[in-house]
Amino acid sequence: MLSIRNLEAGYGKVKVLHGIDIDVPKAKVVTLIGSNGAGKTTTMRAISGMIQPTSGSISLNGTRVDGMASHHIARLGLAHSPEGRRVFPRSSVNDNLLLGAFPRLTGGRPKGDVKADLERAMELFPRLKERRTQLAGTLSGGEQQMLAMARAIMLNPDVVLLDEPSMGLAPILVEEVFRIIARLKSEGVTMLLVEQFAAAALQVADYGYVLENGRISVHGSAERLRHDPAVVAAYLGGG
Ligand code: ATP
């Protein structure tokens, strides 16, 4: 589904990723773990075309997408829910969600039933349903975060990149976000997940990669990483 080989990327002269390989198979959840500054967000940005990789390849369903503009990659079926809340503050919740489906209307992908998907998103995120006519800029931080995630799903994507979906959320909302991820997984949605809560991410994920200073240091099944002493000590709060 999503296949990354020898990816290098950075900002100006600063190289952040030094040749990483990641595979995200269809209907699987893969998580990327690493300390602050390891390059997780940079990886997500390079995949979705927000920044251009300097080397390596990124294939989505067998099509090379590295070097393409982000709107083009979205049309090919890749949705990115970026770090931080990136909603359209002056548009309603409803309109933000419809904008998420916009690439479906302009690309070669099946349009599907946008209205039905909108209702499905509202079911998945009841907090948004209650506030569907409210301007997105007036939502709480947590609600905006959920809106960004719901908007990504509205693309009906082949792969969703979720960058820190629980960032800044109250514990009860963090639980809700992980419940939603598990539900999407059970529906067969393919996801690449970056999360500060590594233990919870490895509970929901099938496979994990550990990123250290822009290189993959360990990868394996989520089950194996949960029991890897070095991973436990560094990322799962063990010692
Ligand atoms: P965190 O968990 O703190 O979000 P991360 O693993 O997602 O960390 P990145 O955001 O990918 O890390 O950052 C990797 C490195 O790239 C850091 O050293 C950061 O300072 C640098 N960096 C990130 N964004 C930019 C930018 N826009 N311009 C220059 N350097 C950047």
mmCIF file of N, CA and C and ligand atoms in Angstrom, residues 11 16 34-43 45 83 163-164 211, ligand 1:
data_model
loop_
_atom_site.group_PDB
_atom_site.id
_atom_site.type_symbol
_atom_site.label_atom_id
_atom_site.label_comp_id
_atom_site.label_asym_id
_atom_site.label_seq_id
_atom_site.Cartn_x
_atom_site.Cartn_y
_atom_site.Cartn_z
ATOM 1 N N TYR A 11 15.317 20.218 6.172
ATOM 2 C CA TYR A 11 14.912 21.611 5.977
ATOM 3 C C TYR A 11 16.140 22.406 5.565
ATOM 4 N N VAL A 16 17.349 15.793 8.208
ATOM 5 C CA VAL A 16 16.685 15.214 9.379
ATOM 6 C C VAL A 16 16.560 13.692 9.225
ATOM 7 N N GLY A 34 9.370 7.589 18.585
ATOM 8 C CA GLY A 34 10.685 8.220 18.679
ATOM 9 C C GLY A 34 10.620 9.409 19.609
ATOM 10 N N SER A 35 11.776 9.830 20.101
ATOM 11 C CA SER A 35 11.770 10.969 21.018
ATOM 12 C C SER A 35 11.552 12.263 20.261
ATOM 13 N N ASN A 36 11.405 13.334 21.009
ATOM 14 C CA ASN A 36 11.206 14.646 20.391
ATOM 15 C C ASN A 36 12.355 14.947 19.450
ATOM 16 N N GLY A 37 11.997 15.402 18.266
ATOM 17 C CA GLY A 37 13.038 15.790 17.321
ATOM 18 C C GLY A 37 13.637 14.634 16.529
ATOM 19 N N ALA A 38 13.141 13.438 16.720
ATOM 20 C CA ALA A 38 13.697 12.267 16.019
ATOM 21 C C ALA A 38 13.428 12.326 14.514
ATOM 22 N N GLY A 39 12.338 13.022 14.142
ATOM 23 C CA GLY A 39 12.020 13.156 12.713
ATOM 24 C C GLY A 39 10.691 12.544 12.319
ATOM 25 N N LYS A 40 9.818 12.300 13.286
ATOM 26 C CA LYS A 40 8.524 11.654 12.988
ATOM 27 C C LYS A 40 7.646 12.556 12.123
ATOM 28 N N THR A 41 7.507 13.801 12.568
ATOM 29 C CA THR A 41 6.673 14.742 11.805
ATOM 30 C C THR A 41 7.277 14.993 10.425
ATOM 31 N N THR A 42 8.597 15.065 10.378
ATOM 32 C CA THR A 42 9.271 15.267 9.089
ATOM 33 C C THR A 42 8.959 14.101 8.145
ATOM 34 N N THR A 43 8.921 12.892 8.684
ATOM 35 C CA THR A 43 8.577 11.718 7.868
ATOM 36 C C THR A 43 7.168 11.866 7.298
ATOM 37 N N ARG A 45 5.446 14.595 6.860
ATOM 38 C CA ARG A 45 5.412 15.706 5.890
ATOM 39 C C ARG A 45 5.991 15.285 4.546
ATOM 40 N N GLU A 83 0.149 17.452 12.564
ATOM 41 C CA GLU A 83 0.360 17.821 13.956
ATOM 42 C C GLU A 83 -0.239 19.206 14.187
ATOM 43 N N ASP A 163 -0.790 12.335 12.726
ATOM 44 C CA ASP A 163 0.350 12.855 13.476
ATOM 45 C C ASP A 163 -0.123 13.404 14.814
ATOM 46 N N GLU A 164 0.175 12.673 15.860
ATOM 47 C CA GLU A 164 -0.164 13.071 17.233
ATOM 48 C C GLU A 164 -1.640 13.446 17.395
ATOM 49 N N LEU A 211 12.228 5.427 15.524
ATOM 50 C CA LEU A 211 13.060 6.386 14.802
ATOM 51 C C LEU A 211 13.978 7.072 15.804
HETATM 52 P P1 ATP B 1 8.271 15.824 18.157
HETATM 53 O O1 ATP B 1 7.902 14.555 18.851
HETATM 54 O O2 ATP B 1 8.939 16.795 19.081
HETATM 55 O O3 ATP B 1 7.178 16.421 17.326
HETATM 56 P P2 ATP B 1 9.494 14.745 15.732
HETATM 57 O O4 ATP B 1 10.110 13.409 15.854
HETATM 58 O O5 ATP B 1 8.185 14.845 15.080
HETATM 59 O O6 ATP B 1 9.481 15.425 17.160
HETATM 60 P P3 ATP B 1 10.369 16.594 13.746
HETATM 61 O O7 ATP B 1 9.283 17.576 13.977
HETATM 62 O O8 ATP B 1 10.305 15.757 12.539
HETATM 63 O O9 ATP B 1 10.559 15.651 14.997
HETATM 64 O O10 ATP B 1 11.739 17.399 13.770
HETATM 65 C C1 ATP B 1 12.993 16.829 13.429
HETATM 66 C C2 ATP B 1 14.052 17.923 13.397
HETATM 67 O O11 ATP B 1 13.760 18.845 12.339
HETATM 68 C C3 ATP B 1 14.132 18.759 14.657
HETATM 69 O O12 ATP B 1 15.484 18.971 14.944
HETATM 70 C C4 ATP B 1 13.430 20.058 14.297
HETATM 71 O O13 ATP B 1 13.963 21.135 15.004
HETATM 72 C C5 ATP B 1 13.716 20.179 12.824
HETATM 73 N N1 ATP B 1 12.624 20.891 12.126
HETATM 74 C C6 ATP B 1 11.320 20.569 12.152
HETATM 75 N N2 ATP B 1 10.582 21.420 11.397
HETATM 76 C C7 ATP B 1 11.463 22.310 10.886
HETATM 77 C C8 ATP B 1 11.345 23.431 10.015
HETATM 78 N N3 ATP B 1 10.165 23.825 9.528
HETATM 79 N N4 ATP B 1 12.472 24.120 9.729
HETATM 80 C C9 ATP B 1 13.663 23.732 10.219
HETATM 81 N N5 ATP B 1 13.862 22.675 11.015
HETATM 82 C C10 ATP B 1 12.781 21.965 11.354
#
